[in-house]
Each structure stands twice: as C-alpha cells, then as structure tokens.
PDB file of C-alpha atoms in Angstrom:
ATOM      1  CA  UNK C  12       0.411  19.628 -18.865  1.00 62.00           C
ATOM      2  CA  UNK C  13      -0.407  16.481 -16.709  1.00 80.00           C
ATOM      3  CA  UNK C  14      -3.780  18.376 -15.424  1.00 83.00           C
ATOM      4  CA  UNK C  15      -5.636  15.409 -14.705  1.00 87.00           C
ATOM      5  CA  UNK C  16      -2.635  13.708 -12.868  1.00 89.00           C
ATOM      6  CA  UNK C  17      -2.529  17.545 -10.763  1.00 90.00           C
ATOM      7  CA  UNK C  18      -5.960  17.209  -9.664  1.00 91.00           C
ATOM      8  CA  UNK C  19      -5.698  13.782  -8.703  1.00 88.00           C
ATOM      9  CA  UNK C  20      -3.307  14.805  -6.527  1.00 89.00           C
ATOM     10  CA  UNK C  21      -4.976  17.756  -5.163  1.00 90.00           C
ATOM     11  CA  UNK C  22      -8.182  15.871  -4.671  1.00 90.00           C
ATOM     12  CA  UNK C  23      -6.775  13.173  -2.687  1.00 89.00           C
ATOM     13  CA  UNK C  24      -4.455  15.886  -0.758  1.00 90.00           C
ATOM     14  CA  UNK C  25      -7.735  17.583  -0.011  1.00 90.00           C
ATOM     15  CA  UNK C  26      -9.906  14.012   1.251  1.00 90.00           C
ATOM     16  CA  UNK C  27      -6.687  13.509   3.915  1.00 92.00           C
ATOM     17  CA  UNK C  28      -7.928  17.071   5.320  1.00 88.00           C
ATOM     18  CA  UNK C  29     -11.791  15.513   5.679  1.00 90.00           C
ATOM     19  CA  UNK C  30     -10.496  11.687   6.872  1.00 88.00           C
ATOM     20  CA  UNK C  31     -13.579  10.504   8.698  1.00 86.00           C
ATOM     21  CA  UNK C  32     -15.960  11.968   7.267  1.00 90.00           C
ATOM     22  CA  UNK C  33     -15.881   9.625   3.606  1.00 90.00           C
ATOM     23  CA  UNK C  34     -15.478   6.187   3.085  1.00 92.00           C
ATOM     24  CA  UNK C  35     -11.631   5.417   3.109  1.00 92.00           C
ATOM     25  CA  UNK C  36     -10.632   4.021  -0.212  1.00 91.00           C
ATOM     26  CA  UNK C  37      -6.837   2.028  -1.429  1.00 91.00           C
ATOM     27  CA  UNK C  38      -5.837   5.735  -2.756  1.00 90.00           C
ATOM     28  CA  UNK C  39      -6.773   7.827   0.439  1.00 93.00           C
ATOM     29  CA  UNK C  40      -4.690   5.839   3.193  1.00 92.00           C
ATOM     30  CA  UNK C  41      -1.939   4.917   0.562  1.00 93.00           C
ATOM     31  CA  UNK C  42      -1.519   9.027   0.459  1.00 93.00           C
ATOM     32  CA  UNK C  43      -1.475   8.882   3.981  1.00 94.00           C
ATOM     33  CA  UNK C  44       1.126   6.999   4.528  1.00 95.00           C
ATOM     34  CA  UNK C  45       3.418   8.840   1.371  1.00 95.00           C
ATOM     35  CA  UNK C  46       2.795  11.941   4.144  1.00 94.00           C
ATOM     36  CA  UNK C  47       3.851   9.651   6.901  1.00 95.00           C
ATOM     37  CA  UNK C  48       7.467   9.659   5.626  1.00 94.00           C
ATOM     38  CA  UNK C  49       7.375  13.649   5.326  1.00 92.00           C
ATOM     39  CA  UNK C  50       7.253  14.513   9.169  1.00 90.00           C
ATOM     40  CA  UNK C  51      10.786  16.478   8.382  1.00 88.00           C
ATOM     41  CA  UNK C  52       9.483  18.384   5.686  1.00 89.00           C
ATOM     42  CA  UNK C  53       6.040  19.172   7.182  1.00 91.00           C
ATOM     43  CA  UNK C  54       7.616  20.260  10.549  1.00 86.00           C
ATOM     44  CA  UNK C  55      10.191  22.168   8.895  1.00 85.00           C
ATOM     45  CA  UNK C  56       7.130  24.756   7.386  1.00 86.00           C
ATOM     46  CA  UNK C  57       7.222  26.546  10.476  1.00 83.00           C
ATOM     47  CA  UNK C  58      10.983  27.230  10.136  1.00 81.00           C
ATOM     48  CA  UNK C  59      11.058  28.084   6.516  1.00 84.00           C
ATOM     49  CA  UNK C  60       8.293  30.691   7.581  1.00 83.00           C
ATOM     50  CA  UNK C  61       9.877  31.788  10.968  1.00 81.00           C
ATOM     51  CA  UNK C  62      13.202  32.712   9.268  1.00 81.00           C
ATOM     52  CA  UNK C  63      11.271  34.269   6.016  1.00 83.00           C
ATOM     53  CA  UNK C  64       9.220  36.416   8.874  1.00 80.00           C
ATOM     54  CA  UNK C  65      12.842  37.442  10.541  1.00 77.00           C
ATOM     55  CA  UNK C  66      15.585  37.218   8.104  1.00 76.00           C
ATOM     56  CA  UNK C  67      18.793  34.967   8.204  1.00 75.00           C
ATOM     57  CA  UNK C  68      21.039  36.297  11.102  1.00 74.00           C
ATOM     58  CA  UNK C  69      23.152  34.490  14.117  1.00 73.00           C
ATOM     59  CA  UNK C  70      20.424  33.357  15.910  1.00 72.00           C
ATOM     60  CA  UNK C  71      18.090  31.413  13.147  1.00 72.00           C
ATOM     61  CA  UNK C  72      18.127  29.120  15.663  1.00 71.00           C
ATOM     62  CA  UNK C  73      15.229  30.501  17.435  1.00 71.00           C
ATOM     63  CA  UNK C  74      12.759  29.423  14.469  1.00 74.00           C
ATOM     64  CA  UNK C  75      13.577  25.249  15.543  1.00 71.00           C
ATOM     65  CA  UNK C  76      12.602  23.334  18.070  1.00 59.00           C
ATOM     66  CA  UNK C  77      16.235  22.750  19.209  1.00 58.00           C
ATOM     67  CA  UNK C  78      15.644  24.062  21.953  1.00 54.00           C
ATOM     68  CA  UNK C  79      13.142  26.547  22.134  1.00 56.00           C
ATOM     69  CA  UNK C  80       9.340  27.333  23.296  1.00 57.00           C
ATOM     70  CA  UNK C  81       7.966  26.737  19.829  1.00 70.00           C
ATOM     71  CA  UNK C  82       8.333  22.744  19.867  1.00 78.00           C
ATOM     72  CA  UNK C  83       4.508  22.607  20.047  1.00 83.00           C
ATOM     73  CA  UNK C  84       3.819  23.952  16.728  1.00 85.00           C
ATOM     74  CA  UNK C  85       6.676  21.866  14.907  1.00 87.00           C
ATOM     75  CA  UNK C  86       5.478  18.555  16.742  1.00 91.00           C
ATOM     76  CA  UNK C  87       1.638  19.863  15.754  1.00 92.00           C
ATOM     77  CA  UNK C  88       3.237  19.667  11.894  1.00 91.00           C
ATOM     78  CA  UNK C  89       4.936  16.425  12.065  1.00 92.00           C
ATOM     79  CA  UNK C  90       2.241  14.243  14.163  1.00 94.00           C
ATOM     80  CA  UNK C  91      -0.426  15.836  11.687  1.00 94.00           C
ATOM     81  CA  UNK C  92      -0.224  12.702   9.050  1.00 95.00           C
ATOM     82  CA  UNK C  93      -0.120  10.238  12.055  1.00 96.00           C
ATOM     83  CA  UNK C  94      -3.460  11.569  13.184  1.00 96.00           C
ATOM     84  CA  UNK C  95      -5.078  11.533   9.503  1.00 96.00           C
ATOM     85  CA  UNK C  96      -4.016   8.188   9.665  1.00 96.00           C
ATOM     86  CA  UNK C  97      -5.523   7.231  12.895  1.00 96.00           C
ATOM     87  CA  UNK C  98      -8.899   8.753  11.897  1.00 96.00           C
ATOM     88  CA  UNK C  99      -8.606   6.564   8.525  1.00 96.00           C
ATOM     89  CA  UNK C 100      -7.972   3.439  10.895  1.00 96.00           C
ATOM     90  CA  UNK C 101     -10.809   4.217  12.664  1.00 96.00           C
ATOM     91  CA  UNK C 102     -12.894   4.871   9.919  1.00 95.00           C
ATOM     92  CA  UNK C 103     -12.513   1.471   8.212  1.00 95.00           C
ATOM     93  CA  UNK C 104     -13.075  -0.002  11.801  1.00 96.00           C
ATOM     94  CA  UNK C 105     -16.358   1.874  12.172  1.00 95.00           C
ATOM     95  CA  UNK C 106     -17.726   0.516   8.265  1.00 94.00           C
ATOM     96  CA  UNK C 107     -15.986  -3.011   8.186  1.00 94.00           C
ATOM     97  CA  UNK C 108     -15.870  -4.139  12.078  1.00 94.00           C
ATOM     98  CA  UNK C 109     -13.064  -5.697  11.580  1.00 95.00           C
ATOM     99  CA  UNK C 110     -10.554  -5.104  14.531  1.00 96.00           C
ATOM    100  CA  UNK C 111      -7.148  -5.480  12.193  1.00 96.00           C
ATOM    101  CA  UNK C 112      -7.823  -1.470  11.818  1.00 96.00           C
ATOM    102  CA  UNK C 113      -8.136  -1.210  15.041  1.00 96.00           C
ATOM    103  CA  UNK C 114      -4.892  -2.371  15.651  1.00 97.00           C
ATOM    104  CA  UNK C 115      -3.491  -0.423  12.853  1.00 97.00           C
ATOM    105  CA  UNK C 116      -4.715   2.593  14.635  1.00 96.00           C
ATOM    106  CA  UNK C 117      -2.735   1.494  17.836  1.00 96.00           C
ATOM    107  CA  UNK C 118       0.626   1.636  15.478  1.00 97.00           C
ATOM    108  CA  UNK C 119      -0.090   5.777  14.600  1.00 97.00           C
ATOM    109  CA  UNK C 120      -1.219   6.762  18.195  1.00 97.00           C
ATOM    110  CA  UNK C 121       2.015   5.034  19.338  1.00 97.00           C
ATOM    111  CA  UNK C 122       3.927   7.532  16.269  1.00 96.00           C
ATOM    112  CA  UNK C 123       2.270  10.492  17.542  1.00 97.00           C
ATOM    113  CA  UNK C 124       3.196  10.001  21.665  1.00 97.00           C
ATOM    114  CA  UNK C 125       6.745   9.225  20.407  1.00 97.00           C
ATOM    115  CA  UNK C 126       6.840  12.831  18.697  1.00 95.00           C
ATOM    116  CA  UNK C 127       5.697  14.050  21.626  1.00 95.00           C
ATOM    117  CA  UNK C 128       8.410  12.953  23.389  1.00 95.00           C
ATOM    118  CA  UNK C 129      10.899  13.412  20.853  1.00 94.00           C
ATOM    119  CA  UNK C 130      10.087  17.392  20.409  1.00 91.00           C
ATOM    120  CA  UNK C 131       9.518  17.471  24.577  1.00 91.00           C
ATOM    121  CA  UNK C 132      13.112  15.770  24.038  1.00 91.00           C
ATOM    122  CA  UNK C 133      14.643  18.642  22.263  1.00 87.00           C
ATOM    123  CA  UNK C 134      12.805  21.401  23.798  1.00 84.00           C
ATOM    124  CA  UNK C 135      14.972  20.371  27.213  1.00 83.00           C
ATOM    125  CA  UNK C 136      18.187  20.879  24.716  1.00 81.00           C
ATOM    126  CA  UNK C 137      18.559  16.750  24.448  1.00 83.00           C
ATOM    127  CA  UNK C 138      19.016  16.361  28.053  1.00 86.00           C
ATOM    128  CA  UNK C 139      18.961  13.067  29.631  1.00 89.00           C
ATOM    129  CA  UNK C 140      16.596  12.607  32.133  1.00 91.00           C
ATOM    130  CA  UNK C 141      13.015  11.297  32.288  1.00 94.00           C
ATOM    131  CA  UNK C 142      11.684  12.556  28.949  1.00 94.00           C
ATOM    132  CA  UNK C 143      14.715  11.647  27.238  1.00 96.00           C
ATOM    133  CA  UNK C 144      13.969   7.386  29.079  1.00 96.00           C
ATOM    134  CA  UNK C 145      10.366   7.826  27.769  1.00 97.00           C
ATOM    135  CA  UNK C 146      11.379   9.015  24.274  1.00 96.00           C
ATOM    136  CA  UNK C 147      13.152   5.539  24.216  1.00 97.00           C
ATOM    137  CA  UNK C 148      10.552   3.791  25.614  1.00 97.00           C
ATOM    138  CA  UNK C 149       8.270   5.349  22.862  1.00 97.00           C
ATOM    139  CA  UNK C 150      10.819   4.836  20.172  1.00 97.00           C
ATOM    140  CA  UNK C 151      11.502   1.336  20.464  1.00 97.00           C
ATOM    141  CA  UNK C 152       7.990   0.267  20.969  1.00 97.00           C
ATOM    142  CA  UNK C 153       6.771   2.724  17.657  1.00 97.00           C
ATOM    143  CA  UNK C 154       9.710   0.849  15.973  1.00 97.00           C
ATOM    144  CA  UNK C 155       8.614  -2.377  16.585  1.00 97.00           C
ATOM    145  CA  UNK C 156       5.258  -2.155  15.821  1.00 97.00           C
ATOM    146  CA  UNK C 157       5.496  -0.613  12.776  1.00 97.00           C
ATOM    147  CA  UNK C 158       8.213  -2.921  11.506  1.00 97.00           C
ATOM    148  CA  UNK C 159       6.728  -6.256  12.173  1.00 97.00           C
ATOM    149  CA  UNK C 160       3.293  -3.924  10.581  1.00 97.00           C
ATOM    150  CA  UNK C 161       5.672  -3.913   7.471  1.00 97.00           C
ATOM    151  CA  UNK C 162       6.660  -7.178   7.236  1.00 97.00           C
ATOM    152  CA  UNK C 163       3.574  -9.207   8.237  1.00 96.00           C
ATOM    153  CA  UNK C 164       0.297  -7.144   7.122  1.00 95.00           C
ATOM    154  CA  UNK C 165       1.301  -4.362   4.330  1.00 96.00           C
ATOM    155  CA  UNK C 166       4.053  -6.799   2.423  1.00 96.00           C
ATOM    156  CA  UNK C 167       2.328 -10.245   3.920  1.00 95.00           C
ATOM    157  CA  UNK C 168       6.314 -11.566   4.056  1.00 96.00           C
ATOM    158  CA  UNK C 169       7.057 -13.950   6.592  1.00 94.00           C
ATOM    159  CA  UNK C 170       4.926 -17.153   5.866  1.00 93.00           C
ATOM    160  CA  UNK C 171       5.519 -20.835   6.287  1.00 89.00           C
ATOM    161  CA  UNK C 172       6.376 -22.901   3.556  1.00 89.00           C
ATOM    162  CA  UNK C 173       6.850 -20.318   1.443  1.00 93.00           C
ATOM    163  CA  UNK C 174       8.996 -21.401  -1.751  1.00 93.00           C
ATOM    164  CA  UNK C 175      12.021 -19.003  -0.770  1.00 95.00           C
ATOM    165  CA  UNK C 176      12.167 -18.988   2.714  1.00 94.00           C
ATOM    166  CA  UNK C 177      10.929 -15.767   5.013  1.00 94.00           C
ATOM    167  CA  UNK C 178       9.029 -14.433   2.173  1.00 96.00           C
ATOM    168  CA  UNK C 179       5.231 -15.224   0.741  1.00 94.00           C
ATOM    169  CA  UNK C 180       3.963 -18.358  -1.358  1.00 93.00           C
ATOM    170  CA  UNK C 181       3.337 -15.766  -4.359  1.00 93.00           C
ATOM    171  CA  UNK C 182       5.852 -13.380  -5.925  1.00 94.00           C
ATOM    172  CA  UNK C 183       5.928 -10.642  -9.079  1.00 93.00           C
ATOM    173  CA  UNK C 184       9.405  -9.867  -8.921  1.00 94.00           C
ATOM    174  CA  UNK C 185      10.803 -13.268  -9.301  1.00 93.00           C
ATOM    175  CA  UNK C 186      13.369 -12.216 -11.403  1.00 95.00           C
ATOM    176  CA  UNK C 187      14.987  -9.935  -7.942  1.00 95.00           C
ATOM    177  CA  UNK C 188      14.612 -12.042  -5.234  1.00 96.00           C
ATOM    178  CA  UNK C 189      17.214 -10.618  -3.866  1.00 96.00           C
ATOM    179  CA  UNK C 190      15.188  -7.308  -3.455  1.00 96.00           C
ATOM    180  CA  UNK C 191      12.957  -8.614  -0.852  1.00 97.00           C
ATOM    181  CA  UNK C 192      15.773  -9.633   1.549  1.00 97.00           C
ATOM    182  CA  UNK C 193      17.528  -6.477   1.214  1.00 97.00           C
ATOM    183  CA  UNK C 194      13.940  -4.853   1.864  1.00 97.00           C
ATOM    184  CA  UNK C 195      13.437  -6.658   5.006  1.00 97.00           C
ATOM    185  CA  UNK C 196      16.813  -5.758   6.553  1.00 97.00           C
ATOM    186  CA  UNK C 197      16.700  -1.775   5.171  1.00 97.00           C
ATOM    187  CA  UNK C 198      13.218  -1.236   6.394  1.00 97.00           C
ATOM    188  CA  UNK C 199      13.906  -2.382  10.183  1.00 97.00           C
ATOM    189  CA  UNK C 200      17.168  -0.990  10.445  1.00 97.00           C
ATOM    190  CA  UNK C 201      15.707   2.309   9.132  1.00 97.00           C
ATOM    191  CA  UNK C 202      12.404   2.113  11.269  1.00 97.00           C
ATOM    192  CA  UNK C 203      15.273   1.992  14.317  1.00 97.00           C
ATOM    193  CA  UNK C 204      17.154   5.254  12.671  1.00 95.00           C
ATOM    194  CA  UNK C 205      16.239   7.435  15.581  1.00 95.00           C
ATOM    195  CA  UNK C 206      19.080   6.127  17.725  1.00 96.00           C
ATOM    196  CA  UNK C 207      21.082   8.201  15.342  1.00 94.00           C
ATOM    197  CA  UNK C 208      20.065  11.041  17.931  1.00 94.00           C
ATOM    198  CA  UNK C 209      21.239   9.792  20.792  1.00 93.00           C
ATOM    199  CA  UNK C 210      25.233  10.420  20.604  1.00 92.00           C
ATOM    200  CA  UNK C 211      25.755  13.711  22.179  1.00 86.00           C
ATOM    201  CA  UNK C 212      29.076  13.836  20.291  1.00 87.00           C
ATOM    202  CA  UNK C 213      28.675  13.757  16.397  1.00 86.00           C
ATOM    203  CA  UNK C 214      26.904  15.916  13.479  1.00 89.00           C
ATOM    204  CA  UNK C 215      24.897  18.283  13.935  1.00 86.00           C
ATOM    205  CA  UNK C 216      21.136  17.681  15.211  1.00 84.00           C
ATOM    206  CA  UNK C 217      19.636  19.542  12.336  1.00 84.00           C
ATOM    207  CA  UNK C 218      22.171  17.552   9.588  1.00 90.00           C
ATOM    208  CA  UNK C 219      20.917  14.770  11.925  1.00 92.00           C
ATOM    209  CA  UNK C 220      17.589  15.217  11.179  1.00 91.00           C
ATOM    210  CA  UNK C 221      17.943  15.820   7.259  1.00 92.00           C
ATOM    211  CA  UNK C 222      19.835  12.182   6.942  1.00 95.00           C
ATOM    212  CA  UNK C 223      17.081  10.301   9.217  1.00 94.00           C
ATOM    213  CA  UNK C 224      14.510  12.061   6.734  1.00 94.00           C
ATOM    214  CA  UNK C 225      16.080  11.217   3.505  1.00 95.00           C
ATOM    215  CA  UNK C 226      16.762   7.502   4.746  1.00 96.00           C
ATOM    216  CA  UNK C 227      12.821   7.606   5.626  1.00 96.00           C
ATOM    217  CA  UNK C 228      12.423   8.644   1.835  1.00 94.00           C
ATOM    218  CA  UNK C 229      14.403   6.000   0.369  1.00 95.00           C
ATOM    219  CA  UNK C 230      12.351   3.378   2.780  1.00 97.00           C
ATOM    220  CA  UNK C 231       9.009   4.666   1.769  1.00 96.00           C
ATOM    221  CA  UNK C 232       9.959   4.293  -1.979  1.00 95.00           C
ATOM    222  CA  UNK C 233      10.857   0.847  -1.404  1.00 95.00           C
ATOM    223  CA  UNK C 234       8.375   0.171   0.848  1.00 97.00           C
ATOM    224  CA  UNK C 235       5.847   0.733  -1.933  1.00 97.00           C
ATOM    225  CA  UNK C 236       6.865  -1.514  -4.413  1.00 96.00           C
ATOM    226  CA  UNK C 237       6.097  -4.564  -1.937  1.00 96.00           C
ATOM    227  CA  UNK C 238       2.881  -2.662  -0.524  1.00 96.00           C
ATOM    228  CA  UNK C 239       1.444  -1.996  -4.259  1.00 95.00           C
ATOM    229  CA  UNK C 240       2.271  -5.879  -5.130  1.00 95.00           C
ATOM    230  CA  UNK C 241       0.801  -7.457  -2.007  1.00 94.00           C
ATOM    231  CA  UNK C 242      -2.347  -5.399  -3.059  1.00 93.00           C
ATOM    232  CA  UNK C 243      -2.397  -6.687  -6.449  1.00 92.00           C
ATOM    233  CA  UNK C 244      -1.993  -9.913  -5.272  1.00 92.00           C
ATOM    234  CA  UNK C 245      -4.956  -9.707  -2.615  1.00 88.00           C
ATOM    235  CA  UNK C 246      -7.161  -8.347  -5.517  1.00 86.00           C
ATOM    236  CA  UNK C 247      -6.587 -10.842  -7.526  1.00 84.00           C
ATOM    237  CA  UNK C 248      -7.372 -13.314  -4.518  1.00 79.00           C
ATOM    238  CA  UNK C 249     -10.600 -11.693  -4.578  1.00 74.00           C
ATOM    239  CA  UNK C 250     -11.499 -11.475  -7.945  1.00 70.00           C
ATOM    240  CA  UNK C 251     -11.309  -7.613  -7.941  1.00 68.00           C
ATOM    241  CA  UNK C 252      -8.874  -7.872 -10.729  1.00 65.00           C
ATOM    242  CA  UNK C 253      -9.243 -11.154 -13.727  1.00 65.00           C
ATOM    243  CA  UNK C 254     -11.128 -11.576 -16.618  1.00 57.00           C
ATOM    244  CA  UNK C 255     -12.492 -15.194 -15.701  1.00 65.00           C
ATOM    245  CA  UNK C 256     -14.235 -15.855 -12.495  1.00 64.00           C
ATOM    246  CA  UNK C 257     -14.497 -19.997 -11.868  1.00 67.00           C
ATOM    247  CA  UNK C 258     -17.720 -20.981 -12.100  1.00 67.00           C
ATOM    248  CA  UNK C 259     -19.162 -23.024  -8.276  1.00 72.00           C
ATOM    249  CA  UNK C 260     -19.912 -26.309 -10.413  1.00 70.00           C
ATOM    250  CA  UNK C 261     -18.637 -28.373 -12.781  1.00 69.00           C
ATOM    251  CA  UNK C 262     -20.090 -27.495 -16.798  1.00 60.00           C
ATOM    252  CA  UNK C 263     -18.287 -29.364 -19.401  1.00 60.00           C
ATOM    253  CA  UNK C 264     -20.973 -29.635 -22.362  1.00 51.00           C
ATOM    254  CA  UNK C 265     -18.153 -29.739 -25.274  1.00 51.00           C
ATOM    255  CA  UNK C 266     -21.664 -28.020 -27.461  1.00 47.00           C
ATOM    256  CA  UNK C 267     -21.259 -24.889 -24.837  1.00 44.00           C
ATOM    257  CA  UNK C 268     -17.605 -23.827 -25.643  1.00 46.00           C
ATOM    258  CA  UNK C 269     -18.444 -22.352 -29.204  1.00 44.00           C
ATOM    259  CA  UNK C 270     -19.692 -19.154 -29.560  1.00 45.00           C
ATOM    260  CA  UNK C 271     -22.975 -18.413 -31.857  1.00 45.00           C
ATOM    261  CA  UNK C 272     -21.602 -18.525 -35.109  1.00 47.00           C
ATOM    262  CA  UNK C 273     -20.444 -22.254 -35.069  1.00 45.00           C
ATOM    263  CA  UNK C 274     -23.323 -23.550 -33.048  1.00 44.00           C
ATOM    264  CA  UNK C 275     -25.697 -21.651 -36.405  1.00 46.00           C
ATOM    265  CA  UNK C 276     -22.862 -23.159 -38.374  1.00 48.00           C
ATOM    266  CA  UNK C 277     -23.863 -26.900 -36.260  1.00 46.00           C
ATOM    267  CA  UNK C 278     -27.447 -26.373 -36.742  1.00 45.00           C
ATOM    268  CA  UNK C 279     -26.974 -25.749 -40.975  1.00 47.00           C
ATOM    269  CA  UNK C 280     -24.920 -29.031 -40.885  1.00 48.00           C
ATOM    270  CA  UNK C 281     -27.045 -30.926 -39.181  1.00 44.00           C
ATOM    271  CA  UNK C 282     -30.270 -29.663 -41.370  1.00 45.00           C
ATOM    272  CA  UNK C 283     -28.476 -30.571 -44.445  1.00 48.00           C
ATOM    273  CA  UNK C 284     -27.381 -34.234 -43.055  1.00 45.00           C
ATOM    274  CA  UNK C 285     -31.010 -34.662 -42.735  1.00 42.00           C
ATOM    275  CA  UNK C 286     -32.238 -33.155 -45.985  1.00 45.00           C
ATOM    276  CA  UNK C 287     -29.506 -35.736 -47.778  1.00 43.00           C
ATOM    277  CA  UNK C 288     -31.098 -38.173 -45.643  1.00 42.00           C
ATOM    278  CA  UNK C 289     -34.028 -38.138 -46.584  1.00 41.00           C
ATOM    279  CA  UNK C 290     -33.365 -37.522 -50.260  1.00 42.00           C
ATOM    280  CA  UNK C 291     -31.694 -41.004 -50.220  1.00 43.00           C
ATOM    281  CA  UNK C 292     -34.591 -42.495 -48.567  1.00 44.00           C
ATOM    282  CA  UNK C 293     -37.375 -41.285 -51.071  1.00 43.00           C
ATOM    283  CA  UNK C 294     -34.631 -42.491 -53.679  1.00 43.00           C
ATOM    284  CA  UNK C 295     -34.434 -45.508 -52.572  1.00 43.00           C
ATOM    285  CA  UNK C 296     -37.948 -46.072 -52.085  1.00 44.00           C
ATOM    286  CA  UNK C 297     -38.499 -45.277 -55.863  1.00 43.00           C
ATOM    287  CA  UNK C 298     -36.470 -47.835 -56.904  1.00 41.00           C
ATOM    288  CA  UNK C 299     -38.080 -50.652 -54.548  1.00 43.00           C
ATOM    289  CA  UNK C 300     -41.279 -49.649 -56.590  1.00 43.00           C
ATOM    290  CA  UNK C 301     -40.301 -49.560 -60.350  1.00 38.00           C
ATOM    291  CA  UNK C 302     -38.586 -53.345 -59.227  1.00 38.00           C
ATOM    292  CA  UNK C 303     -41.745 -54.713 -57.887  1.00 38.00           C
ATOM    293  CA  UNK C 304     -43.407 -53.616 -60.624  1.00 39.00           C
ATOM    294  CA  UNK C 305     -41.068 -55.141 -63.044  1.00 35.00           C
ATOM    295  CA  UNK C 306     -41.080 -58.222 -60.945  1.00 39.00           C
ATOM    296  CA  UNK C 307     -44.826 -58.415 -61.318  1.00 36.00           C
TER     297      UNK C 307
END
C-alpha cells in the first residue's frame, strides 16, 4: 500500500547519506531540514540500543549523555543532519556561486558547535563554568541566526510596504492572516527553547529534553506551510510553474487570437464574398449588353 510514496521516501532518505556528491534538488535539502528537527530522536538511538544491550535496571542512566563518557556518540547522532545540511549548502555554492548558500552553511556549522557544547555541557553533569558560558554563547548566536534565516530567506516575511504590515507583498493564505503573526512569534520563541535547560531546579533533564523536542516538532510543521508557499510563490516568479509565459513584445493582430478552425472558417467566407462578387459583376455586365443592344 502507498509503495511508491515508501520509496520516495527511502530514496531521498538514502541521497541525504551521499549529500555532495549529486546535484541538490527542492526535495533533498527540504528532507534535510524535516531531520533537522529530529536531533532528540536521532540521538536517542544510542539509548534505545544501550538499554536493549543491558536491560532496564537502576542505573539506565548510564546509556545518556547526562552525565556520562558516551556524550560523543549521542552528539555524533544529533549534529549528523546539521552536517548533511552543511555539505548541501556547500554543494549549491560550488554549482550556482552564489554566496547566499554560503551563508546558509554558516547557520548549520554554528548548530553543530552549539551541540558540541551542549553534550560537553551535560557530560560535566550541567555544571556552570566555562563550557556551560560557551554553550550560551553558542546558543544565542545559533538562535539568532536561524530565526532571522526563518523569517527573512525561507518565509521571505518582513518586507516594506507590504499590504499587512511585517509580512510579504504576496500571500496564499489570505483567508488566516492571523497565522503568519502567530508563526513569527512561535518560531523565535521556540528557536530560544534551550533556556528551558538552564534552571537547575525544575523537571527532569530528560522530560526536559522530550518537551524542547516536541515543541521543535510542532515548529517544523508550521514552519513548512510558509517554507512550501514562499517556494510556490518564487516558482511562479520564475515561470517554473504557469501555463502562459508573457511574450517580450507587444502582438495584438485581432486575426492571431483564433485558432485554425475559424481562420479556415475566415478564409471560406471570404472566398464566397468574392465568388458572389463576381457573380453580380458578370450579371450586371449582361444586362449593360442586351440594353445597348436594344438601344441600338
């Protein structure tokens, strides 16, 4: 059932695995960044696997990264889509030149040193010191440069003279406005949602983690609807997507606009005008004669 949908999504699993090696198309970075929002279930593989490997006791602890020696595999995990990402970025620099991929490279190398920090973070039991200032550092900077990434180059919001103000000259969901303001605020508030870690008071870090990773879920699935309209809209800015492509010059013979049928159909009318034409003509000049003659 679905079988063509399954491949799909196994073939386009399998291209993130080769990124850099193919040219990167809509599809293969769009699937990068679904995997982008899964860093909590891809670096919780290790753990489902460390505690299949040992059993459920007192001390499952020892299969997570809070603390313990084994941070390096679980940040390996979550940075993993980051650096697929980066790759892509660098791919699309290397065929197009154009240094706007460059840049987007910068914002998943800045994602994969803040993991760094962030498992160094917890390896040192959430400790503050050093690592836990550079984590910060990291944090805020990742945030920011992925949220105004949101905002200004995958949902284009933000421009002058827009119609409703803050967001973009053209819309599709005109009927929710509303949407795209509660967007904006969700998405950076949510891109900041690692401060939930810092209270050393509170949950528990691994209930923690779970709510910061089904927040990132529910921003990803909004953040989709804006990125998948802002790349309709830039197709059709392109002509990738219409069925009429404006011509570079001015054509408005009225005798062009019909299709082949009516111009035959012109031609036949025209033929007969003529024949009827002339039939009057040769009529007419019979009866000039036979008067002359009767004149005479």
């Amino acid at each position: 059932m679905f079988k063509p949908s399954r491949w799909w999504l196994v073939k386009n699993v399998g291209k993130l695995l080769t990124s850099g090696m193919h040219r990167v198309e809509f599809a293969d970075f769009w699937m990068g960044d679904q995997f982008c929002s899964l860093v909590f279930t891809l670096s919780n593989l290790y753990f489902v696997g460390c505690v299949y490997a040992t059993g459920i006791d007192d001390k499952w602890r020892r299969c997570t990264a809070n603390p313990g020696p084994r941070w390096g595999v679980t940040f390996l995990l979550a940075s993993l889509p980051l650096l697929v990402r980066l790759v892509q970025s660098v791919k699309r620099w290397v065929d197009s030149r154009l240094i706007t991929h460059l840049i987007n490279g910068g914002k998943y190398g800045s994602g994969i040193v803040y993991y760094m920090f962030y498992y160094l973070w917890r390896e040192q039991g959430g400790k503050r010191g050093p690592i836990f200032v550079a984590w910060c550092v990291f944090a805020t900077n990742y945030s920011i440069y992925a949220g105004a990434w949101d905002l200004l180059m995958d949902w284009s919001l933000l421009r002058p003279r827009a119609p409703y103000p803050f967001l973009r000259p053209n819309l599709l969901y005109t009927n929710h406005i509303p949407f795209y303001y509660f967007a904006i605020v969700t998405n950076i508030l949510i891109r900041f949602i690692w401060v939930f870690y810092i209270p050393e008071k509170g949950p528990d870090f691994i209930l923690r983690t779970f709510i910061v990773a089904f927040l990132e879920a529910l921003r990803r699935w909004q953040w989709n609807f804006l990125r998948l309209e802002n790349e309709h809209l830039g197709n059709i800015d392109q002509y990738r997507v219409t069925r009429e492509v404006p011509l570079p010059y001015s054509y408005d013979d009225p005798s062009h606009d019909s299709d082949g049928d009516e111009e035959e159909d012109s031609h036949h009318d025209r033929m007969s005008t003529t024949s009827k034409t002339w039939k009057r003509g040769r009529r007419g000049e019979s009866s000039d004669n036979t008067a002359a003659e009767v004149d005479a």
